[in-house]
Coordinates of C-alpha atoms in Angstrom, one line a residue:
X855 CA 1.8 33.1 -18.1
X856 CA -1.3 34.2 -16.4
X857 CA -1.8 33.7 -12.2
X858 CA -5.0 33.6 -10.9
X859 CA -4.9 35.1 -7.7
X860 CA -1.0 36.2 -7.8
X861 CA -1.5 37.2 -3.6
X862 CA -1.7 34.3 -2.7
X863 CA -0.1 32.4 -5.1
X864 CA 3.1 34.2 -5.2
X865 CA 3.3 35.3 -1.2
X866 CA 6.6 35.5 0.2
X867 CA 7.6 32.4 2.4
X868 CA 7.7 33.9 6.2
X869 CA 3.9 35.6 4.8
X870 CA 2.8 32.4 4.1
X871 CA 3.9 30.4 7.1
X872 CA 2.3 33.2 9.3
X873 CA -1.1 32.9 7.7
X874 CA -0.5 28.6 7.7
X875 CA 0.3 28.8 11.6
X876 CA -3.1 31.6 12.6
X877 CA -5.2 29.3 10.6
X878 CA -3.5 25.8 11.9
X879 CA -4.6 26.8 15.3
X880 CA -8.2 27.7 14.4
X881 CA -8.4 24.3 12.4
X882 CA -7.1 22.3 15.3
X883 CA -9.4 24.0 17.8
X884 CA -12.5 23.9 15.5
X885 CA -11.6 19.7 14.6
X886 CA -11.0 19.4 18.9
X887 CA -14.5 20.6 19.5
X888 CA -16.3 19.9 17.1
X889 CA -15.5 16.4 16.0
X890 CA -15.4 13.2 18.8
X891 CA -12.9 11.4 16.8
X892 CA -10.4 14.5 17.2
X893 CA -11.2 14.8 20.3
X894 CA -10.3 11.2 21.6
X895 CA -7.0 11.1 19.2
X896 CA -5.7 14.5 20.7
X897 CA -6.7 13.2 24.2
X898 CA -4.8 9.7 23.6
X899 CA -1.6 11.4 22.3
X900 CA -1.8 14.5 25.0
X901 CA -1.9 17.4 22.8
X902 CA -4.2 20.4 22.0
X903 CA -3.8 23.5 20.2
X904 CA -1.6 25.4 22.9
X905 CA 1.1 22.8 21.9
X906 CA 1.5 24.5 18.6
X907 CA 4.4 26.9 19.0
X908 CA 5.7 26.5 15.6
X909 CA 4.4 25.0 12.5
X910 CA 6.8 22.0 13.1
X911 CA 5.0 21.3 15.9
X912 CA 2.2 20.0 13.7
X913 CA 4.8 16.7 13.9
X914 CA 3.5 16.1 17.0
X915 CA -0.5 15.4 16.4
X916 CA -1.8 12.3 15.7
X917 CA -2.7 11.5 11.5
X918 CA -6.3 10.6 10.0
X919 CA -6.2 7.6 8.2
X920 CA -8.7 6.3 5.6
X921 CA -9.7 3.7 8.8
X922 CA -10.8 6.7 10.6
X923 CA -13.5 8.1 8.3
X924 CA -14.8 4.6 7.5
X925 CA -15.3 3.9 11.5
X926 CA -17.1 7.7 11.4
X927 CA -19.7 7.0 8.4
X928 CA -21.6 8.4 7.2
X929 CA -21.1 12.2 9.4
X930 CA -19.2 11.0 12.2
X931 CA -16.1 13.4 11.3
X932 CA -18.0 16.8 9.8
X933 CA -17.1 19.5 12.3
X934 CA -20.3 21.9 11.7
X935 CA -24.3 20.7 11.8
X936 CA -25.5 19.0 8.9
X937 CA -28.2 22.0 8.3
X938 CA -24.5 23.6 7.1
X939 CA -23.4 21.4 5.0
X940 CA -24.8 22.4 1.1
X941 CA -23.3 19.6 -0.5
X942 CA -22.2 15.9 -0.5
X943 CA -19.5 13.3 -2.0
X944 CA -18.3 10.2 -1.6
X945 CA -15.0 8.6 -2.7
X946 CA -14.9 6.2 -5.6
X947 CA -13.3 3.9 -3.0
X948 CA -14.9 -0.4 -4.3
X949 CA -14.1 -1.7 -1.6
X950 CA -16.4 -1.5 1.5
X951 CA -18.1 1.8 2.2
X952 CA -17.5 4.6 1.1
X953 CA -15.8 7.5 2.9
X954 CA -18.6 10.5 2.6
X955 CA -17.1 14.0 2.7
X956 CA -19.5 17.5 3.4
X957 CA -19.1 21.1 2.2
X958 CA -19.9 24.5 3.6
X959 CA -21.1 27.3 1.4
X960 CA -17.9 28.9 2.1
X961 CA -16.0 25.1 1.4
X962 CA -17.7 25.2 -2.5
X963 CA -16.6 28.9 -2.2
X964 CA -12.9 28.2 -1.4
X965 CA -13.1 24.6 -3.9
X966 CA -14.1 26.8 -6.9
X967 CA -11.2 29.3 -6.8
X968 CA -8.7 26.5 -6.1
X969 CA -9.8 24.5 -9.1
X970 CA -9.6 28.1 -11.2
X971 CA -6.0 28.3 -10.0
X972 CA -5.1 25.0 -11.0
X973 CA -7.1 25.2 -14.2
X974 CA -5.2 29.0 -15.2
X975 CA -1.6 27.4 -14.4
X976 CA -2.5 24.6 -17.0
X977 CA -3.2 27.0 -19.5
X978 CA -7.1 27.2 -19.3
X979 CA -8.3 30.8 -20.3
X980 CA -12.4 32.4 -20.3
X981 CA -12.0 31.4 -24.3
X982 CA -11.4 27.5 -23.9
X983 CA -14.4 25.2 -24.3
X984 CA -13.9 22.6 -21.5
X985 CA -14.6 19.0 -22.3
X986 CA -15.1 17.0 -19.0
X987 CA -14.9 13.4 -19.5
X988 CA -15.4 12.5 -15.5
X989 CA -17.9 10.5 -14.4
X990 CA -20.8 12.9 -13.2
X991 CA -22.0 11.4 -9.6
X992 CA -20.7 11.0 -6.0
X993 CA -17.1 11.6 -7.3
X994 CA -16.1 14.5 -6.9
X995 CA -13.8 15.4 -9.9
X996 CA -16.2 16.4 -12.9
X997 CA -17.8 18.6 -10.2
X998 CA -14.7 20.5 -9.0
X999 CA -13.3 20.8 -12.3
X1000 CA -17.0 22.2 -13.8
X1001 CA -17.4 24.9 -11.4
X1002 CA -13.5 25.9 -11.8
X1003 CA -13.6 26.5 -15.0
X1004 CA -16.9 28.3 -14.9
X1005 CA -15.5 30.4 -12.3
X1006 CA -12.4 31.5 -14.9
X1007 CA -15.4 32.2 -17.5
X1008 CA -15.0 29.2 -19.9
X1009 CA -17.7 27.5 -21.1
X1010 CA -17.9 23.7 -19.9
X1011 CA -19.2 20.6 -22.2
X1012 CA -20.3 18.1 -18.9
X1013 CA -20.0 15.4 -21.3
X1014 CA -19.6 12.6 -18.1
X1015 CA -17.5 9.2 -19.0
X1016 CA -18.3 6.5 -21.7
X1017 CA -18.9 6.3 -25.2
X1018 CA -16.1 7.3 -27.0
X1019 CA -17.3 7.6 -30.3
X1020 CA -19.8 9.8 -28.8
X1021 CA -17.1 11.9 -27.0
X1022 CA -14.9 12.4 -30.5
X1023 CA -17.9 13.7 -32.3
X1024 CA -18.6 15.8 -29.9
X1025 CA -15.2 17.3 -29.2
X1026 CA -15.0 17.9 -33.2
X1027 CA -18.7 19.6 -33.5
X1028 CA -18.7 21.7 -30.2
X1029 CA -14.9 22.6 -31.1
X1030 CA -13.4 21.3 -27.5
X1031 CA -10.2 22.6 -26.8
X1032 CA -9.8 21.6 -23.1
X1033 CA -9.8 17.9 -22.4
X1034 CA -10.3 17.2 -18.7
X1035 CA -10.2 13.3 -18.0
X1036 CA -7.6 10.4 -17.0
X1037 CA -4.3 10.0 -18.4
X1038 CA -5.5 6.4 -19.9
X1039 CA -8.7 7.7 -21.2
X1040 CA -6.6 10.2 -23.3
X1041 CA -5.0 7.0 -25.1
X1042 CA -8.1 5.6 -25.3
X1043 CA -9.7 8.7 -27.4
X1044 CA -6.0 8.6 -29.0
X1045 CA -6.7 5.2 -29.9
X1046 CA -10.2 5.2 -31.0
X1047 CA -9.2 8.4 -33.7
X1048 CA -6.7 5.7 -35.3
X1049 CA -9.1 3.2 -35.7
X1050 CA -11.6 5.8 -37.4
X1051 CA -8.7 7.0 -39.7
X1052 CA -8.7 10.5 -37.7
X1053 CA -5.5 12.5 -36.6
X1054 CA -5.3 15.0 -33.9
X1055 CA -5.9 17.8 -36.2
X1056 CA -9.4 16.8 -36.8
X1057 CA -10.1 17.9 -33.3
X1058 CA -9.3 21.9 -31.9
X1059 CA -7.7 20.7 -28.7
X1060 CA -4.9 22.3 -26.9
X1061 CA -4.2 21.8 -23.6
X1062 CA -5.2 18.4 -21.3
X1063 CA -5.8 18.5 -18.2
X1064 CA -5.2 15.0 -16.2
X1065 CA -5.4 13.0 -12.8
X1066 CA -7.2 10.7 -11.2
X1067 CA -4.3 8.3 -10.8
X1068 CA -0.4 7.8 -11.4
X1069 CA 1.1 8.1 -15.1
X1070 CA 4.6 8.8 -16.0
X1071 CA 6.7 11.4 -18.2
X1072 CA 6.8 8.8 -21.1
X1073 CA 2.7 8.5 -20.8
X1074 CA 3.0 12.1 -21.0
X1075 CA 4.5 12.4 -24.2
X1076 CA 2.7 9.8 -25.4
X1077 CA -0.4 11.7 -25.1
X1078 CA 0.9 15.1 -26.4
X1079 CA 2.6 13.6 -29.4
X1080 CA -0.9 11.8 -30.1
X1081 CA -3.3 14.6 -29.6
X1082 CA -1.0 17.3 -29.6
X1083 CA -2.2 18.9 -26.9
X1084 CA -0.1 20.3 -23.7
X1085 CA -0.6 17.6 -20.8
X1086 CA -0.7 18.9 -17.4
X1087 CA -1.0 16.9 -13.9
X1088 CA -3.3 17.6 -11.7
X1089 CA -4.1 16.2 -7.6
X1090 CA -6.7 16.1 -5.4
X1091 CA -8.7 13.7 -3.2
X1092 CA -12.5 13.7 -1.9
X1093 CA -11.1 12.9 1.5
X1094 CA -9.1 16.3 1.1
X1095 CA -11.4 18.5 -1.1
X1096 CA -11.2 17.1 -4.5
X1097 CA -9.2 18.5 -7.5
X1098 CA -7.5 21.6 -6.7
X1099 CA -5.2 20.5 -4.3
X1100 CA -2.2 20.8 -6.5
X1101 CA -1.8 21.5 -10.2
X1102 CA 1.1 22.0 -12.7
X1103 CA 1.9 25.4 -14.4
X1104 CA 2.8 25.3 -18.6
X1105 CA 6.4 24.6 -17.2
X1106 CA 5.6 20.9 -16.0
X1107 CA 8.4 20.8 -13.4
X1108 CA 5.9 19.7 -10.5
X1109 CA 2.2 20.6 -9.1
X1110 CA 2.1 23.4 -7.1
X1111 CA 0.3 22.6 -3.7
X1112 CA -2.0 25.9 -2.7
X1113 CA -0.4 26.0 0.9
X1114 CA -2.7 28.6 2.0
X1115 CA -5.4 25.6 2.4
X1116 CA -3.5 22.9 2.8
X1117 CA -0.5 22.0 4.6
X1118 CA 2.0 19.3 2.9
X1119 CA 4.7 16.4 5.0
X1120 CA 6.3 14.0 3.6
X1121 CA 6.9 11.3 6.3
X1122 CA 8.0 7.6 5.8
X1123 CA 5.3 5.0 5.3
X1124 CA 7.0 2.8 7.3
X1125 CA 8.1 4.4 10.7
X1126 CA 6.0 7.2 10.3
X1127 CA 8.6 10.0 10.8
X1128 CA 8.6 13.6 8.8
X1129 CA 11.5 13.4 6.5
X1130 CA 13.7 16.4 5.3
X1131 CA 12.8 18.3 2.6
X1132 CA 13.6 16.5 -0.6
X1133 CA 13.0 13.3 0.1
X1134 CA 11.3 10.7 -1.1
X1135 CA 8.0 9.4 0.9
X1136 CA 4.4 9.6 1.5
X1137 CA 2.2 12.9 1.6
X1138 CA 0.7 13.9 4.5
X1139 CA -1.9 17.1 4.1
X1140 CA -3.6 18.9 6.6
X1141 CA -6.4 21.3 5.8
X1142 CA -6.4 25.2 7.0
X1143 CA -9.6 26.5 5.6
X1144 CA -12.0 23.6 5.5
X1145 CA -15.2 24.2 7.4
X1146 CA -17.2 20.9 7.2
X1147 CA -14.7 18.4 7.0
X1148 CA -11.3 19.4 8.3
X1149 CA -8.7 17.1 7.9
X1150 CA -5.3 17.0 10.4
X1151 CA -2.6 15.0 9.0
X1152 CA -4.4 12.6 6.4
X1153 CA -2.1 10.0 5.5
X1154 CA -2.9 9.9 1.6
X1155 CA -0.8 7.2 0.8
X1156 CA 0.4 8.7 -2.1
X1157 CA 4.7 8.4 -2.7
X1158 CA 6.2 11.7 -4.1
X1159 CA 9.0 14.4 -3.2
X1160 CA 8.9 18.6 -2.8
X1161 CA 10.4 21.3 -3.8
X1162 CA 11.0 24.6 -2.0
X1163 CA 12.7 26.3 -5.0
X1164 CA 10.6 29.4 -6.5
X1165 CA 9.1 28.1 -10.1
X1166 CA 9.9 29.8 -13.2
X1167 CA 6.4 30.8 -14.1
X1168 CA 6.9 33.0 -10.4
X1169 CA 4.7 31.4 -7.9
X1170 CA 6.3 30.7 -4.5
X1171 CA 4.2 27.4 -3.7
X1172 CA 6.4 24.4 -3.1
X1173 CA 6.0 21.3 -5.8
X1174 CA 5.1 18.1 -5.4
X1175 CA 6.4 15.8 -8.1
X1176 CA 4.1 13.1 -10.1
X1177 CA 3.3 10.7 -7.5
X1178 CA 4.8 7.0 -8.3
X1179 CA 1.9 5.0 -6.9
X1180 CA 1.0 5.0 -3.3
X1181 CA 2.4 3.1 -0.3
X1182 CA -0.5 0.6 -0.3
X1183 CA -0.6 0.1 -3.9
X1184 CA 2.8 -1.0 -3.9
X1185 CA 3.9 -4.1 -5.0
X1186 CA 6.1 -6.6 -3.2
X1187 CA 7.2 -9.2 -5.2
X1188 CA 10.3 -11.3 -4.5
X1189 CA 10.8 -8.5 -1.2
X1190 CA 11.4 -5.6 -3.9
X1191 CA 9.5 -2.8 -3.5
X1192 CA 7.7 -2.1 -7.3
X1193 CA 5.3 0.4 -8.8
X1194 CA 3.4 0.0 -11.9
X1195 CA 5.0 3.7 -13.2
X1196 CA 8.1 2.2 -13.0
X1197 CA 7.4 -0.7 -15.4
X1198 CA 5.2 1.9 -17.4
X1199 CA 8.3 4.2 -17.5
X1200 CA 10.2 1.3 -19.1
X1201 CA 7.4 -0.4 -22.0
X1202 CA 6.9 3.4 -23.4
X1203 CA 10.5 3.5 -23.9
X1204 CA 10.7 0.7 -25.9
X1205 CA 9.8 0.8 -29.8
X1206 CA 7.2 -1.2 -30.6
X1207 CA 5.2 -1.3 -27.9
X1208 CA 1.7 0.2 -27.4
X1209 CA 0.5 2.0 -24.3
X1210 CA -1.5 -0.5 -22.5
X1211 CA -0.4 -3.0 -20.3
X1212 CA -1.4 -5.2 -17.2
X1213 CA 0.8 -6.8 -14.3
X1214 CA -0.4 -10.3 -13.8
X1215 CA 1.5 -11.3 -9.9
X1216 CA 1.1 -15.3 -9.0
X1217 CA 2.8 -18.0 -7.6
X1218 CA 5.0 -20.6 -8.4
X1219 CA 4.9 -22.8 -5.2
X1220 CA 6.3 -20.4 -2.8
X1221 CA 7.5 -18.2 -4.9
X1222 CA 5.9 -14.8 -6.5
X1223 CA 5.9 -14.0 -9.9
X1224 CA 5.2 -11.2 -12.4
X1225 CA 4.2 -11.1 -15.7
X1226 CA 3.8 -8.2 -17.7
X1227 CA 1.3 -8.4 -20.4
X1228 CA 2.2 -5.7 -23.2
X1229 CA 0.4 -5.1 -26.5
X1230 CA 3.3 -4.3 -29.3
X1231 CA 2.3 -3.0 -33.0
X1232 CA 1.0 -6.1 -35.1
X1233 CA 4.2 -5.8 -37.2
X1234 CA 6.2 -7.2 -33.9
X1235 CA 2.6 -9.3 -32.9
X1236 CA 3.1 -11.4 -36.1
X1237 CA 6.5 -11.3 -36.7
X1238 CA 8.8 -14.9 -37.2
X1239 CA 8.9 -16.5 -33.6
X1240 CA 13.1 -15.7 -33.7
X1241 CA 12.7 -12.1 -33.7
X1242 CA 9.1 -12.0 -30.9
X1243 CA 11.6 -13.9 -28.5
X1244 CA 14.4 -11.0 -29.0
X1245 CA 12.4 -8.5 -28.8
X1246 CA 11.3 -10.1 -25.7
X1247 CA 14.2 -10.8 -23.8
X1248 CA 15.2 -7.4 -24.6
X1249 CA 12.3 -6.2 -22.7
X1250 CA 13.1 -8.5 -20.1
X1251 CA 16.6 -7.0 -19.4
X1252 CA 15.1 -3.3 -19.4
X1253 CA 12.7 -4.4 -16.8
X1254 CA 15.5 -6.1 -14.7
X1255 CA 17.5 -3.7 -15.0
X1256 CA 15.2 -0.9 -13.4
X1257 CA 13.4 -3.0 -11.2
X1258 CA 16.1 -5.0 -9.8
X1259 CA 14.0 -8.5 -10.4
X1260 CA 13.1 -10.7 -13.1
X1261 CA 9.5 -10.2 -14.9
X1262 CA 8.5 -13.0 -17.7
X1263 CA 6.9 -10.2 -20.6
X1264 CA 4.2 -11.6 -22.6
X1265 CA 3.2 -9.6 -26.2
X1266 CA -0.5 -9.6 -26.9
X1267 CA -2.5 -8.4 -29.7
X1268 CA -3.3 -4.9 -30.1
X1269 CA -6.3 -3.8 -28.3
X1270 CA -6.7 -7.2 -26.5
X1271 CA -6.0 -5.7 -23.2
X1272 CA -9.6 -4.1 -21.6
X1273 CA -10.1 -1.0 -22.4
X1274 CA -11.5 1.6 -19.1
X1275 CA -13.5 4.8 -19.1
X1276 CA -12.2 5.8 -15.9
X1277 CA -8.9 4.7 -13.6
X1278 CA -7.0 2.2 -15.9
X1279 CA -6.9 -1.1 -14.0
X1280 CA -3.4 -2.3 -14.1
X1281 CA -3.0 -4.7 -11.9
X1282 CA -4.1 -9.0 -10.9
X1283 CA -3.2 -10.1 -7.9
X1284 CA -3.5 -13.9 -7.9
X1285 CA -1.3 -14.2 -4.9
X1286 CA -4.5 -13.3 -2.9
X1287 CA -7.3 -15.8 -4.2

């Protein structure tokens, strides 16, 4: 099990906190007088660095929300002069515009070696051949990931998104044995080698590294049955840095946040206090080491837990489990409280049923309702109507049974449901039209 920079990586918790709590205090001073929004939020709530005793004390600044940096476009909240700033990104947000994030020499600097830490804990080694299946462009995962994995000495395919075909040949002809994309673009390559007769030994791949948005253990298994490759999680946001925020070791029992740069809280998305450790709630980061764009207290929406506990593969960085979908991706339907994983965790479970699906919400007068849209194997698909409608209702009672409301499932046709290059679109709304 190899550690990139083991210092840091492994540092001894009161170490840790002491080097979190000296560069805390230079981040909030730097984001205070350097950036006008900062300024007027630490004004409004009565605080400034002098009120940081302790790094608990971080509780009581005020967060950034997404609002914030929209408000700020394009440069409103970079915290050095623009002649600094070597390099630009936006978010892949569609609606509205875009949040645009800066970086430092030193910020592409400090990006790079996260991204090689991340990249080593998933396996990658100066003898892989990365293939990265990101989009090229404003986005700012193929970048990240590129520059990572040159920094640990591997060589790097940029193959950008699309054309799957394409991507297969290439894989088998340039021997990739590193895929870098989303979790539903690995079933999508998965799928496309059954339709052209091809099984996962035709290719030299051996680990996958994915993120870009929420999958599940089952979609896990899924992939490394299908590929047979060793799936790792990865997380990161522009707003943040990128990729490299967190990253899972070969063990897979969470992503290890590099606290050195950023500082994690889980608080609830509803009254917006920090919980305990343990608990289940949103994530809350604050940068340490950012130069261009510091962040205090981003509210990334995302739902997960941490863990304290010291990892078997030896590094002391706390854990943050697979996130379950975000606090405003959430869907309310009848008053419950559901996430697409959740329904995702249930369909892989079932035999039968393929690994592409799409939540249809509407309503019936004043009521919501949700129908899940599955594609099954065409031995179920054109089965006798007696047996579709079993296998149906048996779906149905799954789903109730972990979501705690009724969901009408209807089978497709394999390969009817679109298929996406990037972040799988899961989700129709028809409540809001």
């Amino acid at each position: 099990m190899r550690i990139w920079d083991p210092d840091r990586e492994c540092m001894a918790r009161d170490k840790l906190e002491a080097l979190q709590f000296e560069n805390l205090r230079t981040t909030l001073e730097r984001a205070y007088r350097n950036v006008p929004c900062y300024q007027k939020k630490f004004l409004e709530a009565g605080v400034s660095a002098k009120n940081l005793q302790h790094l608990s004390d971080l509780s009581l600044f005020p967060f950034t929300t997404k609002e914030d940096l929209r408000l700020n476009y394009p440069y409103g909240m970079f915290a050095v002069p623009l002649r600094e700033v070597v390099r630009i990104h936006s978010s892949s947000g569609t609606t509205g515009k875009p949040t645009v994030v800066g970086y430092t020499r030193n910020d592409l600097n400090n990006w790079t070696e996260l991204v090689a830490r991340m990249m080593t804990a998933a396996g990658v080694t100066a003898d892989d051949i990365v293939h990265i299946a990101f989009g090229y462009g404003l986005f700012t995962g193929a970048f990240g990931l590129h520059y990572g994995a040159e920094r640990i000495g591997a060589s790097v395919i940029p193959i950008s998104s699309g054309n799957t075909e394409k991507q297969i040949m290439i894989m088998q002809d340039y021997q990739s044995s590193a895929l870098v994309c989303t979790p539903s673009y690995a079933l999508t390559i998965a799928d496309h080698l059954d339709r052209m007769g091809l099984g996962a030994d035709s290719l030299k791949l051996r680990v996958g590294l994915f993120g870009a948005e929420p999958w599940s253990e089952e979609m896990r298994r899924e992939i490394e049955t299908r590929l047979g490759i060793l799936a790792t999680d990865n997380f990161g946001l522009s707003e943040v840095m990128g990729p490299g925020v967190a990253g899972e070791c070969e063990y897979k029992c969470g992503m290890h946040i590099f606290e050195d740069h950023f500082i994690p809280e889980i608080i609830d998305p509803e009254t917006c206090e920090v919980l305990p450790p343990g608990s289940m709630g949103e994530l809350v980061l604050t940068t340490l080491t950012k130069e261009a764009f510091p962040m205090i207290r981003y509210r990334t929406r995302d739902i997960t837990r941490l863990h304290y506990d010291t990892c078997r593969c030896g590094r002391t960085l706390v854990r943050m489990e697979k996130t379950c979908g975000r606090s405003d991706d959430m869907l309310i339907v009848k008053g419950v409280n559901v996430f697409p994983t959740q329904i995702e965790e249930v369909l892989f479970q079932v035999e039968g049923c393929e690994p592409h699906y799409q939540l249809v919400l509407d309503r019936d007068g004043h009521m919501d309702t949700l129908e899940v849209q599955v594609e099954v194997n065409e031995t179920i698909f054109f089965d006798e109507m007696k047996k579709q409608r079993e296998f149906v209702s048996m779906v149905e009672k799954r789903l109730a049974a972990t979501l705690g409301l009724r969901a009408r499932v209807k089978l497709v046709e394999p390969s009817s449901i679109p298929r996406h290059e990037g972040k799988a679109k899961r989700v129709i709304d028809r409540r809001k039209s």
